[in-house]
PDB file of C-alpha atoms and ligand atoms in Angstrom:
ATOM      1  CA  MET A   1       0.000   0.000   0.000  1.00 80.00           C
ATOM      2  CA  SER A   2       1.267   3.495  -0.866  1.00 90.00           C
ATOM      3  CA  HIS A   3       1.808   5.853   2.046  1.00 95.00           C
ATOM      4  CA  ASP A   4       2.328   8.824  -0.251  1.00 98.00           C
ATOM      5  CA  GLY A   5       0.702  11.774   1.400  1.00 98.00           C
ATOM      6  CA  ARG A   6      -0.212  15.341   0.703  1.00 98.00           C
ATOM      7  CA  PHE A   7      -1.262  18.635   2.188  1.00 98.00           C
ATOM      8  CA  ALA A   8      -3.914  20.397   0.150  1.00 98.00           C
ATOM      9  CA  PRO A   9      -4.646  23.897   1.438  1.00 98.00           C
ATOM     10  CA  SER A  10      -7.000  26.350  -0.199  1.00 97.00           C
ATOM     11  CA  PRO A  11      -5.026  29.571  -0.812  1.00 98.00           C
ATOM     12  CA  THR A  12      -7.816  31.730   0.533  1.00 96.00           C
ATOM     13  CA  GLY A  13      -6.253  32.896   3.785  1.00 95.00           C
ATOM     14  CA  PRO A  14      -3.217  32.315   5.983  1.00 96.00           C
ATOM     15  CA  LEU A  15      -2.721  28.879   7.567  1.00 97.00           C
ATOM     16  CA  HIS A  16      -3.579  28.861  11.253  1.00 94.00           C
ATOM     17  CA  LEU A  17      -2.248  26.583  13.961  1.00 94.00           C
ATOM     18  CA  GLY A  18      -4.868  23.938  13.212  1.00 93.00           C
ATOM     19  CA  ASN A  19      -3.903  23.823   9.532  1.00 95.00           C
ATOM     20  CA  LEU A  20      -0.234  23.732  10.492  1.00 96.00           C
ATOM     21  CA  ARG A  21      -0.803  20.890  12.933  1.00 94.00           C
ATOM     22  CA  THR A  22      -2.582  18.916  10.181  1.00 95.00           C
ATOM     23  CA  ALA A  23       0.276  19.660   7.770  1.00 97.00           C
ATOM     24  CA  LEU A  24       2.818  18.517  10.348  1.00 97.00           C
ATOM     25  CA  LEU A  25       0.958  15.240  10.939  1.00 95.00           C
ATOM     26  CA  ALA A  26       0.487  14.648   7.199  1.00 97.00           C
ATOM     27  CA  TRP A  27       4.222  15.168   6.724  1.00 98.00           C
ATOM     28  CA  LEU A  28       5.083  12.886   9.657  1.00 97.00           C
ATOM     29  CA  PHE A  29       2.818  10.069   8.440  1.00 96.00           C
ATOM     30  CA  ALA A  30       4.272  10.198   4.912  1.00 98.00           C
ATOM     31  CA  ARG A  31       7.913  10.720   5.781  1.00 98.00           C
ATOM     32  CA  SER A  32       7.942   8.143   8.580  1.00 96.00           C
ATOM     33  CA  ALA A  33       6.874   5.596   5.946  1.00 96.00           C
ATOM     34  CA  GLY A  34       9.670   6.803   3.649  1.00 97.00           C
ATOM     35  CA  ALA A  35       6.949   7.990   1.265  1.00 98.00           C
ATOM     36  CA  ARG A  36       6.464  11.059  -0.897  1.00 98.00           C
ATOM     37  CA  PHE A  37       4.797  14.163   0.489  1.00 98.00           C
ATOM     38  CA  LEU A  38       3.098  16.469  -2.017  1.00 98.00           C
ATOM     39  CA  VAL A  39       1.562  19.916  -1.751  1.00 98.00           C
ATOM     40  CA  ARG A  40      -1.528  20.713  -3.780  1.00 98.00           C
ATOM     41  CA  MET A  41      -3.207  24.104  -3.917  1.00 98.00           C
ATOM     42  CA  GLU A  42      -6.986  23.781  -4.005  1.00 98.00           C
ATOM     43  CA  ASP A  43      -7.538  27.014  -5.880  1.00 98.00           C
ATOM     44  CA  LEU A  44     -10.597  26.258  -8.021  1.00 97.00           C
ATOM     45  CA  ASP A  45     -12.800  28.804  -6.306  1.00 95.00           C
ATOM     46  CA  SER A  46     -11.220  31.815  -7.992  1.00 92.00           C
ATOM     47  CA  GLY A  47     -13.562  34.201  -6.170  1.00 94.00           C
ATOM     48  CA  ARG A  48     -12.019  33.198  -2.815  1.00 95.00           C
ATOM     49  CA  VAL A  49      -8.362  32.794  -3.804  1.00 97.00           C
ATOM     50  CA  ARG A  50      -6.250  35.707  -2.574  1.00 97.00           C
ATOM     51  CA  PRO A  51      -3.026  36.818  -4.239  1.00 96.00           C
ATOM     52  CA  GLY A  52       0.135  36.123  -2.261  1.00 97.00           C
ATOM     53  CA  VAL A  53      -1.521  33.573   0.044  1.00 98.00           C
ATOM     54  CA  GLU A  54      -0.070  30.531  -1.737  1.00 98.00           C
ATOM     55  CA  GLU A  55       3.483  31.883  -1.330  1.00 98.00           C
ATOM     56  CA  GLN A  56       2.823  32.665   2.328  1.00 98.00           C
ATOM     57  CA  GLN A  57       1.469  29.179   2.985  1.00 98.00           C
ATOM     58  CA  LEU A  58       4.494  27.557   1.331  1.00 98.00           C
ATOM     59  CA  ASP A  59       6.846  29.810   3.303  1.00 98.00           C
ATOM     60  CA  ASP A  60       5.104  28.762   6.525  1.00 98.00           C
ATOM     61  CA  LEU A  61       5.472  25.048   5.745  1.00 98.00           C
ATOM     62  CA  ALA A  62       9.145  25.561   4.927  1.00 98.00           C
ATOM     63  CA  ALA A  63       9.664  27.599   8.121  1.00 98.00           C
ATOM     64  CA  LEU A  64       8.430  24.609  10.149  1.00 98.00           C
ATOM     65  CA  GLY A  65      10.885  22.377   8.297  1.00 98.00           C
ATOM     66  CA  LEU A  66       8.249  20.552   6.238  1.00 98.00           C
ATOM     67  CA  ASP A  67       9.559  19.748   2.770  1.00 98.00           C
ATOM     68  CA  TRP A  68       7.647  18.397  -0.203  1.00 98.00           C
ATOM     69  CA  ASP A  69       8.416  16.501  -3.376  1.00 98.00           C
ATOM     70  CA  GLY A  70       8.226  17.944  -6.853  1.00 96.00           C
ATOM     71  CA  PRO A  71       6.501  21.106  -7.938  1.00 98.00           C
ATOM     72  CA  VAL A  72       3.386  22.314  -6.120  1.00 98.00           C
ATOM     73  CA  ALA A  73       0.259  21.151  -7.981  1.00 98.00           C
ATOM     74  CA  ARG A  74      -2.542  23.634  -8.594  1.00 98.00           C
ATOM     75  CA  GLN A  75      -6.074  22.459  -9.223  1.00 98.00           C
ATOM     76  CA  SER A  76      -6.702  25.433 -11.500  1.00 98.00           C
ATOM     77  CA  GLU A  77      -4.125  23.904 -13.877  1.00 98.00           C
ATOM     78  CA  ARG A  78      -5.693  20.451 -13.803  1.00 98.00           C
ATOM     79  CA  THR A  79      -9.275  21.151 -14.870  1.00 98.00           C
ATOM     80  CA  GLY A  80      -8.972  18.796 -17.879  1.00 98.00           C
ATOM     81  CA  LEU A  81      -8.770  15.866 -15.453  1.00 98.00           C
ATOM     82  CA  TYR A  82     -11.965  16.886 -13.682  1.00 98.00           C
ATOM     83  CA  GLU A  83     -13.777  17.380 -16.998  1.00 98.00           C
ATOM     84  CA  GLU A  84     -12.741  13.920 -18.107  1.00 98.00           C
ATOM     85  CA  ALA A  85     -14.054  12.361 -14.888  1.00 98.00           C
ATOM     86  CA  THR A  86     -17.301  14.358 -15.164  1.00 98.00           C
ATOM     87  CA  LYS A  87     -17.787  13.132 -18.750  1.00 98.00           C
ATOM     88  CA  ARG A  88     -17.221   9.589 -17.646  1.00 98.00           C
ATOM     89  CA  LEU A  89     -19.802   9.835 -14.853  1.00 98.00           C
ATOM     90  CA  SER A  90     -22.188  11.480 -17.277  1.00 98.00           C
ATOM     91  CA  SER A  91     -21.785   8.872 -19.999  1.00 98.00           C
ATOM     92  CA  ASP A  92     -22.276   6.143 -17.391  1.00 97.00           C
ATOM     93  CA  GLY A  93     -25.625   7.795 -16.584  1.00 97.00           C
ATOM     94  CA  PHE A  94     -24.791   8.916 -13.050  1.00 97.00           C
ATOM     95  CA  LEU A  95     -25.367  12.671 -13.435  1.00 98.00           C
ATOM     96  CA  TYR A  96     -28.392  14.901 -13.755  1.00 97.00           C
ATOM     97  CA  ARG A  97     -28.884  18.630 -14.089  1.00 96.00           C
ATOM     98  CA  CYS A  98     -30.007  20.489 -11.031  1.00 96.00           C
ATOM     99  CA  TYR A  99     -31.549  23.942 -11.181  1.00 95.00           C
ATOM    100  CA  CYS A 100     -32.128  24.393  -7.461  1.00 92.00           C
ATOM    101  CA  SER A 101     -30.790  27.428  -5.630  1.00 86.00           C
ATOM    102  CA  ARG A 102     -29.461  27.138  -2.074  1.00 81.00           C
ATOM    103  CA  LYS A 103     -32.749  28.604  -0.918  1.00 79.00           C
ATOM    104  CA  ASP A 104     -34.760  25.932  -2.793  1.00 79.00           C
ATOM    105  CA  ILE A 105     -32.667  23.248  -1.114  1.00 77.00           C
ATOM    106  CA  ARG A 106     -33.117  24.736   2.342  1.00 72.00           C
ATOM    107  CA  GLU A 107     -36.837  25.000   1.831  1.00 73.00           C
ATOM    108  CA  ALA A 108     -37.160  21.441   0.506  1.00 70.00           C
ATOM    109  CA  ALA A 109     -35.292  20.125   3.539  1.00 63.00           C
ATOM    110  CA  SER A 110     -37.520  21.973   5.989  1.00 64.00           C
ATOM    111  CA  ALA A 111     -40.810  21.259   4.143  1.00 61.00           C
ATOM    112  CA  PRO A 112     -43.284  19.113   6.119  1.00 55.00           C
ATOM    113  CA  HIS A 113     -42.330  16.009   4.170  1.00 54.00           C
ATOM    114  CA  GLY A 114     -38.728  16.968   3.533  1.00 50.00           C
ATOM    115  CA  LYS A 115     -36.964  14.273   5.470  1.00 50.00           C
ATOM    116  CA  ALA A 116     -33.451  15.432   4.804  1.00 52.00           C
ATOM    117  CA  ALA A 117     -31.253  17.170   7.292  1.00 55.00           C
ATOM    118  CA  GLU A 118     -30.263  20.742   6.498  1.00 52.00           C
ATOM    119  CA  GLY A 119     -27.908  20.846   3.520  1.00 60.00           C
ATOM    120  CA  VAL A 120     -28.789  17.353   2.300  1.00 77.00           C
ATOM    121  CA  TYR A 121     -30.294  17.375  -1.153  1.00 88.00           C
ATOM    122  CA  THR A 122     -33.750  15.832  -1.345  1.00 83.00           C
ATOM    123  CA  GLY A 123     -33.491  15.007  -5.053  1.00 88.00           C
ATOM    124  CA  THR A 124     -35.983  17.567  -6.421  1.00 91.00           C
ATOM    125  CA  CYS A 125     -34.372  17.797  -9.878  1.00 95.00           C
ATOM    126  CA  ARG A 126     -33.903  14.036 -10.155  1.00 94.00           C
ATOM    127  CA  LYS A 127     -37.662  13.666 -10.091  1.00 91.00           C
ATOM    128  CA  LEU A 128     -38.688  16.407 -12.543  1.00 93.00           C
ATOM    129  CA  THR A 129     -41.289  15.689 -15.187  1.00 93.00           C
ATOM    130  CA  ARG A 130     -40.413  16.608 -18.743  1.00 93.00           C
ATOM    131  CA  THR A 131     -42.493  19.810 -18.541  1.00 94.00           C
ATOM    132  CA  GLU A 132     -40.957  20.863 -15.247  1.00 94.00           C
ATOM    133  CA  ARG A 133     -37.499  20.305 -16.700  1.00 93.00           C
ATOM    134  CA  ARG A 134     -38.320  22.392 -19.749  1.00 94.00           C
ATOM    135  CA  ASP A 135     -39.603  25.229 -17.569  1.00 93.00           C
ATOM    136  CA  ARG A 136     -36.431  25.225 -15.562  1.00 92.00           C
ATOM    137  CA  GLU A 137     -34.275  25.162 -18.667  1.00 91.00           C
ATOM    138  CA  ARG A 138     -36.167  28.215 -19.901  1.00 92.00           C
ATOM    139  CA  SER A 139     -35.528  30.074 -16.670  1.00 88.00           C
ATOM    140  CA  GLY A 140     -31.960  30.686 -17.894  1.00 87.00           C
ATOM    141  CA  ARG A 141     -30.320  29.485 -14.668  1.00 88.00           C
ATOM    142  CA  SER A 142     -27.206  27.434 -15.472  1.00 93.00           C
ATOM    143  CA  PRO A 143     -27.640  24.029 -13.906  1.00 96.00           C
ATOM    144  CA  ALA A 144     -25.259  22.286 -11.563  1.00 97.00           C
ATOM    145  CA  LEU A 145     -24.528  18.607 -12.196  1.00 98.00           C
ATOM    146  CA  ARG A 146     -25.423  16.233  -9.408  1.00 97.00           C
ATOM    147  CA  LEU A 147     -24.600  12.624  -8.879  1.00 97.00           C
ATOM    148  CA  ASN A 148     -27.543  10.274  -8.671  1.00 95.00           C
ATOM    149  CA  ALA A 149     -26.311   8.435  -5.601  1.00 92.00           C
ATOM    150  CA  GLY A 150     -29.120   5.904  -5.872  1.00 84.00           C
ATOM    151  CA  GLY A 151     -30.952   6.815  -2.676  1.00 79.00           C
ATOM    152  CA  ALA A 152     -29.576   6.634   0.796  1.00 76.00           C
ATOM    153  CA  ILE A 153     -26.437   4.526   0.593  1.00 87.00           C
ATOM    154  CA  ARG A 154     -24.405   4.359   3.771  1.00 93.00           C
ATOM    155  CA  ILE A 155     -20.668   4.200   3.223  1.00 96.00           C
ATOM    156  CA  GLY A 156     -18.216   3.473   5.985  1.00 97.00           C
ATOM    157  CA  PHE A 157     -14.479   3.709   6.398  1.00 97.00           C
ATOM    158  CA  ASP A 158     -11.983   3.103   9.154  1.00 95.00           C
ATOM    159  CA  ASP A 159     -10.191   6.288  10.121  1.00 94.00           C
ATOM    160  CA  ARG A 160      -6.774   5.940  11.706  1.00 90.00           C
ATOM    161  CA  LEU A 161      -7.526   8.630  14.290  1.00 88.00           C
ATOM    162  CA  LEU A 162     -11.316   8.791  14.537  1.00 88.00           C
ATOM    163  CA  GLY A 163     -11.977   5.059  14.282  1.00 91.00           C
ATOM    164  CA  PRO A 164     -14.868   3.580  12.294  1.00 95.00           C
ATOM    165  CA  ARG A 165     -17.041   6.234  10.625  1.00 96.00           C
ATOM    166  CA  SER A 166     -19.909   6.135   8.213  1.00 95.00           C
ATOM    167  CA  GLY A 167     -22.259   8.517   6.465  1.00 94.00           C
ATOM    168  CA  VAL A 168     -25.241   8.495   4.154  1.00 91.00           C
ATOM    169  CA  VAL A 169     -24.427   9.842   0.711  1.00 94.00           C
ATOM    170  CA  ASP A 170     -26.994  12.126  -0.905  1.00 92.00           C
ATOM    171  CA  ASP A 171     -27.115  13.391  -4.497  1.00 94.00           C
ATOM    172  CA  PHE A 172     -24.194  15.774  -4.179  1.00 95.00           C
ATOM    173  CA  VAL A 173     -22.846  18.321  -6.661  1.00 96.00           C
ATOM    174  CA  ILE A 174     -20.149  17.274  -9.126  1.00 98.00           C
ATOM    175  CA  ARG A 175     -19.974  20.515 -11.089  1.00 97.00           C
ATOM    176  CA  ARG A 176     -21.330  23.818  -9.841  1.00 96.00           C
ATOM    177  CA  GLY A 177     -23.716  25.946 -11.869  1.00 95.00           C
ATOM    178  CA  ASP A 178     -20.852  28.315 -12.702  1.00 94.00           C
ATOM    179  CA  GLY A 179     -18.914  25.400 -14.232  1.00 96.00           C
ATOM    180  CA  VAL A 180     -16.420  24.994 -11.367  1.00 97.00           C
ATOM    181  CA  PRO A 181     -15.726  21.319 -10.516  1.00 97.00           C
ATOM    182  CA  ALA A 182     -16.905  20.496  -7.006  1.00 97.00           C
ATOM    183  CA  TYR A 183     -14.395  19.868  -4.224  1.00 97.00           C
ATOM    184  CA  ASN A 184     -15.343  16.188  -3.799  1.00 97.00           C
ATOM    185  CA  LEU A 185     -14.716  15.406  -7.439  1.00 98.00           C
ATOM    186  CA  ALA A 186     -11.467  17.340  -7.762  1.00 98.00           C
ATOM    187  CA  VAL A 187     -10.033  15.874  -4.572  1.00 98.00           C
ATOM    188  CA  ILE A 188     -10.659  12.209  -5.404  1.00 98.00           C
ATOM    189  CA  VAL A 189      -9.460  12.626  -8.989  1.00 98.00           C
ATOM    190  CA  ASP A 190      -6.283  14.352  -7.815  1.00 98.00           C
ATOM    191  CA  ASP A 191      -5.560  11.940  -4.989  1.00 98.00           C
ATOM    192  CA  ALA A 192      -5.758   9.060  -7.487  1.00 98.00           C
ATOM    193  CA  ALA A 193      -3.805  10.847 -10.240  1.00 98.00           C
ATOM    194  CA  GLN A 194      -1.087  11.826  -7.773  1.00 98.00           C
ATOM    195  CA  GLY A 195      -0.829   8.333  -6.304  1.00 98.00           C
ATOM    196  CA  ILE A 196      -1.859   9.403  -2.786  1.00 98.00           C
ATOM    197  CA  GLY A 197      -2.228   6.358  -0.536  1.00 98.00           C
ATOM    198  CA  GLU A 198      -3.061   8.089   2.731  1.00 97.00           C
ATOM    199  CA  VAL A 199      -5.117  11.247   3.082  1.00 98.00           C
ATOM    200  CA  VAL A 200      -4.388  13.223   6.246  1.00 97.00           C
ATOM    201  CA  ARG A 201      -6.627  16.266   6.664  1.00 97.00           C
ATOM    202  CA  GLY A 202      -8.838  18.188   9.090  1.00 94.00           C
ATOM    203  CA  ALA A 203     -11.701  16.373  10.803  1.00 93.00           C
ATOM    204  CA  ASP A 204     -14.148  18.909   9.366  1.00 93.00           C
ATOM    205  CA  LEU A 205     -13.795  16.986   6.097  1.00 95.00           C
ATOM    206  CA  ALA A 206     -14.579  13.553   7.550  1.00 95.00           C
ATOM    207  CA  ASP A 207     -18.232  13.957   6.568  1.00 94.00           C
ATOM    208  CA  SER A 208     -17.210  14.403   2.913  1.00 95.00           C
ATOM    209  CA  THR A 209     -15.248  11.173   2.843  1.00 97.00           C
ATOM    210  CA  PRO A 210     -18.171   8.787   2.131  1.00 96.00           C
ATOM    211  CA  ARG A 211     -18.979  10.922  -0.942  1.00 96.00           C
ATOM    212  CA  GLN A 212     -15.402  10.710  -2.133  1.00 98.00           C
ATOM    213  CA  ILE A 213     -15.303   6.956  -1.564  1.00 98.00           C
ATOM    214  CA  LEU A 214     -18.466   6.543  -3.635  1.00 97.00           C
ATOM    215  CA  LEU A 215     -16.917   8.598  -6.438  1.00 98.00           C
ATOM    216  CA  ALA A 216     -13.738   6.531  -6.323  1.00 98.00           C
ATOM    217  CA  ARG A 217     -15.852   3.381  -6.705  1.00 97.00           C
ATOM    218  CA  LEU A 218     -17.880   4.767  -9.594  1.00 97.00           C
ATOM    219  CA  LEU A 219     -14.778   5.997 -11.397  1.00 98.00           C
ATOM    220  CA  GLY A 220     -12.791   2.842 -10.692  1.00 98.00           C
ATOM    221  CA  LEU A 221     -10.148   4.805  -8.763  1.00 98.00           C
ATOM    222  CA  PRO A 222      -8.126   3.430  -5.863  1.00 96.00           C
ATOM    223  CA  GLN A 223      -9.450   4.362  -2.433  1.00 96.00           C
ATOM    224  CA  PRO A 224      -6.873   5.921  -0.115  1.00 97.00           C
ATOM    225  CA  THR A 225      -6.842   5.347   3.624  1.00 96.00           C
ATOM    226  CA  TYR A 226      -7.868   8.254   5.856  1.00 97.00           C
ATOM    227  CA  VAL A 227      -6.571  10.094   8.888  1.00 95.00           C
ATOM    228  CA  HIS A 228      -8.784  12.974   9.980  1.00 94.00           C
ATOM    229  CA  VAL A 229      -7.075  15.260  12.442  1.00 90.00           C
ATOM    230  CA  PRO A 230      -9.257  16.864  15.141  1.00 85.00           C
ATOM    231  CA  LEU A 231      -9.561  20.607  14.673  1.00 85.00           C
ATOM    232  CA  VAL A 232      -7.770  23.005  16.951  1.00 84.00           C
ATOM    233  CA  LEU A 233     -10.301  24.958  18.957  1.00 83.00           C
ATOM    234  CA  GLY A 234     -10.126  28.391  20.502  1.00 82.00           C
ATOM    235  CA  PRO A 235     -10.512  28.898  24.270  1.00 82.00           C
ATOM    236  CA  ASP A 236     -14.283  29.308  23.749  1.00 85.00           C
ATOM    237  CA  GLY A 237     -14.521  25.839  22.194  1.00 84.00           C
ATOM    238  CA  ALA A 238     -15.185  27.204  18.691  1.00 87.00           C
ATOM    239  CA  ARG A 239     -13.065  26.314  15.681  1.00 85.00           C
ATOM    240  CA  LEU A 240      -9.839  28.348  15.732  1.00 86.00           C
ATOM    241  CA  ALA A 241     -10.223  31.740  14.042  1.00 86.00           C
ATOM    242  CA  LYS A 242      -8.556  35.112  13.766  1.00 86.00           C
ATOM    243  CA  ARG A 243     -10.549  36.525  16.660  1.00 88.00           C
ATOM    244  CA  HIS A 244      -8.833  34.035  18.977  1.00 88.00           C
ATOM    245  CA  GLY A 245      -5.599  36.008  18.881  1.00 86.00           C
ATOM    246  CA  ALA A 246      -2.204  34.903  17.636  1.00 88.00           C
ATOM    247  CA  VAL A 247      -3.261  32.023  15.406  1.00 91.00           C
ATOM    248  CA  THR A 248      -0.878  32.197  12.438  1.00 95.00           C
ATOM    249  CA  LEU A 249       2.877  31.908  12.187  1.00 96.00           C
ATOM    250  CA  GLY A 250       2.977  35.608  11.314  1.00 95.00           C
ATOM    251  CA  ASP A 251       0.907  36.508  14.411  1.00 94.00           C
ATOM    252  CA  ARG A 252       3.224  34.385  16.538  1.00 94.00           C
ATOM    253  CA  ALA A 253       6.316  36.059  15.112  1.00 95.00           C
ATOM    254  CA  ALA A 254       4.795  39.415  16.058  1.00 95.00           C
ATOM    255  CA  ILE A 255       4.593  38.320  19.721  1.00 94.00           C
ATOM    256  CA  GLY A 256       8.129  36.947  19.661  1.00 95.00           C
ATOM    257  CA  ASP A 257       7.611  33.233  18.934  1.00 94.00           C
ATOM    258  CA  SER A 258       9.998  31.759  16.358  1.00 95.00           C
ATOM    259  CA  PRO A 259       8.733  29.075  13.934  1.00 96.00           C
ATOM    260  CA  GLY A 260      10.768  26.571  15.988  1.00 96.00           C
ATOM    261  CA  GLU A 261       8.836  27.539  19.119  1.00 94.00           C
ATOM    262  CA  VAL A 262       5.538  27.144  17.304  1.00 95.00           C
ATOM    263  CA  LEU A 263       6.708  23.747  16.044  1.00 96.00           C
ATOM    264  CA  ALA A 264       7.454  22.755  19.645  1.00 95.00           C
ATOM    265  CA  GLN A 265       3.956  23.849  20.726  1.00 92.00           C
ATOM    266  CA  LEU A 266       2.359  21.839  17.939  1.00 92.00           C
ATOM    267  CA  ALA A 267       4.554  18.835  18.784  1.00 93.00           C
ATOM    268  CA  HIS A 268       3.562  19.136  22.444  1.00 90.00           C
ATOM    269  CA  GLY A 269      -0.101  19.036  21.371  1.00 87.00           C
ATOM    270  CA  LEU A 270       0.645  15.804  19.522  1.00 88.00           C
ATOM    271  CA  GLY A 271       2.364  14.288  22.525  1.00 88.00           C
ATOM    272  CA  LEU A 272       5.728  14.384  20.739  1.00 91.00           C
ATOM    273  CA  ALA A 273       7.551  16.941  22.870  1.00 92.00           C
ATOM    274  CA  SER A 274       7.433  18.538  26.253  1.00 89.00           C
ATOM    275  CA  PRO A 275       6.462  22.199  26.408  1.00 81.00           C
ATOM    276  CA  ASN A 276       9.255  24.560  25.337  1.00 83.00           C
ATOM    277  CA  GLU A 277      11.535  21.713  24.292  1.00 93.00           C
ATOM    278  CA  HIS A 278      13.793  22.483  21.337  1.00 95.00           C
ATOM    279  CA  VAL A 279      12.675  20.329  18.412  1.00 97.00           C
ATOM    280  CA  THR A 280      13.070  20.250  14.642  1.00 98.00           C
ATOM    281  CA  SER A 281      10.946  18.502  12.045  1.00 98.00           C
ATOM    282  CA  ALA A 282      13.762  15.939  11.700  1.00 98.00           C
ATOM    283  CA  SER A 283      13.885  15.222  15.437  1.00 97.00           C
ATOM    284  CA  LEU A 284      10.091  14.811  15.524  1.00 97.00           C
ATOM    285  CA  LEU A 285      10.297  12.381  12.638  1.00 97.00           C
ATOM    286  CA  GLU A 286      12.644  10.198  14.676  1.00 96.00           C
ATOM    287  CA  ARG A 287      10.123  10.061  17.528  1.00 93.00           C
ATOM    288  CA  PHE A 288       6.962   9.753  15.496  1.00 94.00           C
ATOM    289  CA  GLU A 289       5.373   6.329  15.721  1.00 90.00           C
ATOM    290  CA  PRO A 290       2.577   6.085  13.133  1.00 87.00           C
ATOM    291  CA  SER A 291       1.003   3.063  14.769  1.00 80.00           C
ATOM    292  CA  ALA A 292       1.044   4.605  18.264  1.00 69.00           C
ATOM    293  CA  PRO A 293      -2.425   5.296  19.621  1.00 54.00           C
ATOM    294  CA  LEU A 294      -2.768   8.946  18.647  1.00 59.00           C
ATOM    295  CA  ARG A 295      -6.492   8.214  18.660  1.00 42.00           C
ATOM    296  CA  GLY A 296      -8.169  10.724  20.932  1.00 42.00           C
ATOM    297  CA  GLY A 297      -4.774  11.711  22.264  1.00 51.00           C
ATOM    298  CA  LEU A 298      -4.387  15.145  20.717  1.00 60.00           C
ATOM    299  CA  LYS A 299      -4.053  17.894  23.278  1.00 58.00           C
ATOM    300  CA  PRO A 300      -5.471  21.320  22.554  1.00 52.00           C
ATOM    301  CA  VAL A 301      -3.098  23.992  21.295  1.00 55.00           C
ATOM    302  CA  SER A 302      -3.979  27.338  22.724  1.00 54.00           C
ATOM    303  CA  ALA A 303      -4.038  30.312  20.390  1.00 52.00           C
ATOM    304  CA  THR A 304      -1.709  32.339  22.552  1.00 53.00           C
ATOM    305  CA  GLU A 305      -0.003  29.614  24.560  1.00 44.00           C
ATOM    306  CA  ARG A 306       3.709  30.357  25.029  1.00 37.00           C
TER     307      ARG A 306
HETATM  308  N1  LIG B   1      -8.599  22.238   0.540  1.00 55.79           N
HETATM  309  C1  LIG B   1      -9.175  21.680   1.713  1.00 55.79           C
HETATM  310  C2  LIG B   1      -9.006  22.652   2.877  1.00 55.79           C
HETATM  311  O1  LIG B   1      -8.164  23.525   2.816  1.00 55.79           O
HETATM  312  C3  LIG B   1      -8.538  20.366   2.110  1.00 55.79           C
HETATM  313  C4  LIG B   1      -8.948  19.289   1.197  1.00 55.79           C
HETATM  314  C5  LIG B   1      -8.424  17.916   1.556  1.00 55.79           C
HETATM  315  O2  LIG B   1      -7.411  17.814   2.253  1.00 55.79           O
HETATM  316  O3  LIG B   1      -9.038  16.975   1.098  1.00 55.79           O
HETATM  317  O4  LIG B   1      -9.718  22.554   3.840  1.00 55.79           O
END
């Protein structure tokens, strides 16, 4: 099995301590197996990408001593691959056009007979009559493409940190109405094309994994193994954010913390170092034991901890 790993940030804002902790773990898992570690910029959402952020993110990884193999991949330069996969799903009869707005979806979910949880698509456009479809086509709204997931299929996987997980896969979007390939499609196509064997990423994405596994099956792509890293929370228990104080490497530098000190704090949170110990990425690699029970063992990293 390949242990090739990757870190795939979206260049929409600076990496915070949670992102950096995930990057560190992704690097440790790959490098401790003697495998490749790749960086991929998930920059398809051009409206959210901010100039200069990619360079800053790469500088931050390098400052922590995390190195990567080969050139950085950018999803915006790989759209041909996503189109090919979309065509394949379409010619296999798995896709349908969806004209629903976010508001339509919210309303369908909260309608008296709408059984779906908020955000789960109830399949309105899968069930359109020919006349209804024609009316929607005439409305001029450009349709998204959705996968006909065949009803409520439950897909499970065994996560190295979170343990066994499963989720019901709805008819999710493959290509947005504005033509942008959806995250779930791009990510599974890229992970396969780049030979990624183990996906290490934030636990906020664990709920997307069953969708990606289904896509891998439908496209005949290999399924990677998964490690979802618990998010770093602020002192109020909410997901780490700017308002929590010094949350980026730049913020930390401004209060006098070197990248090495931040690395030590992250390593302490992973149980790999004592507080304020001098560590480097290489020394952490020597201590890192991928089969050790990290499960549930991640300590919080405080936004301003020193
Ligand atoms: N681009 C996603 C993010 O920054 C990560 C995607 C992934 O690792 O699968 O949250």
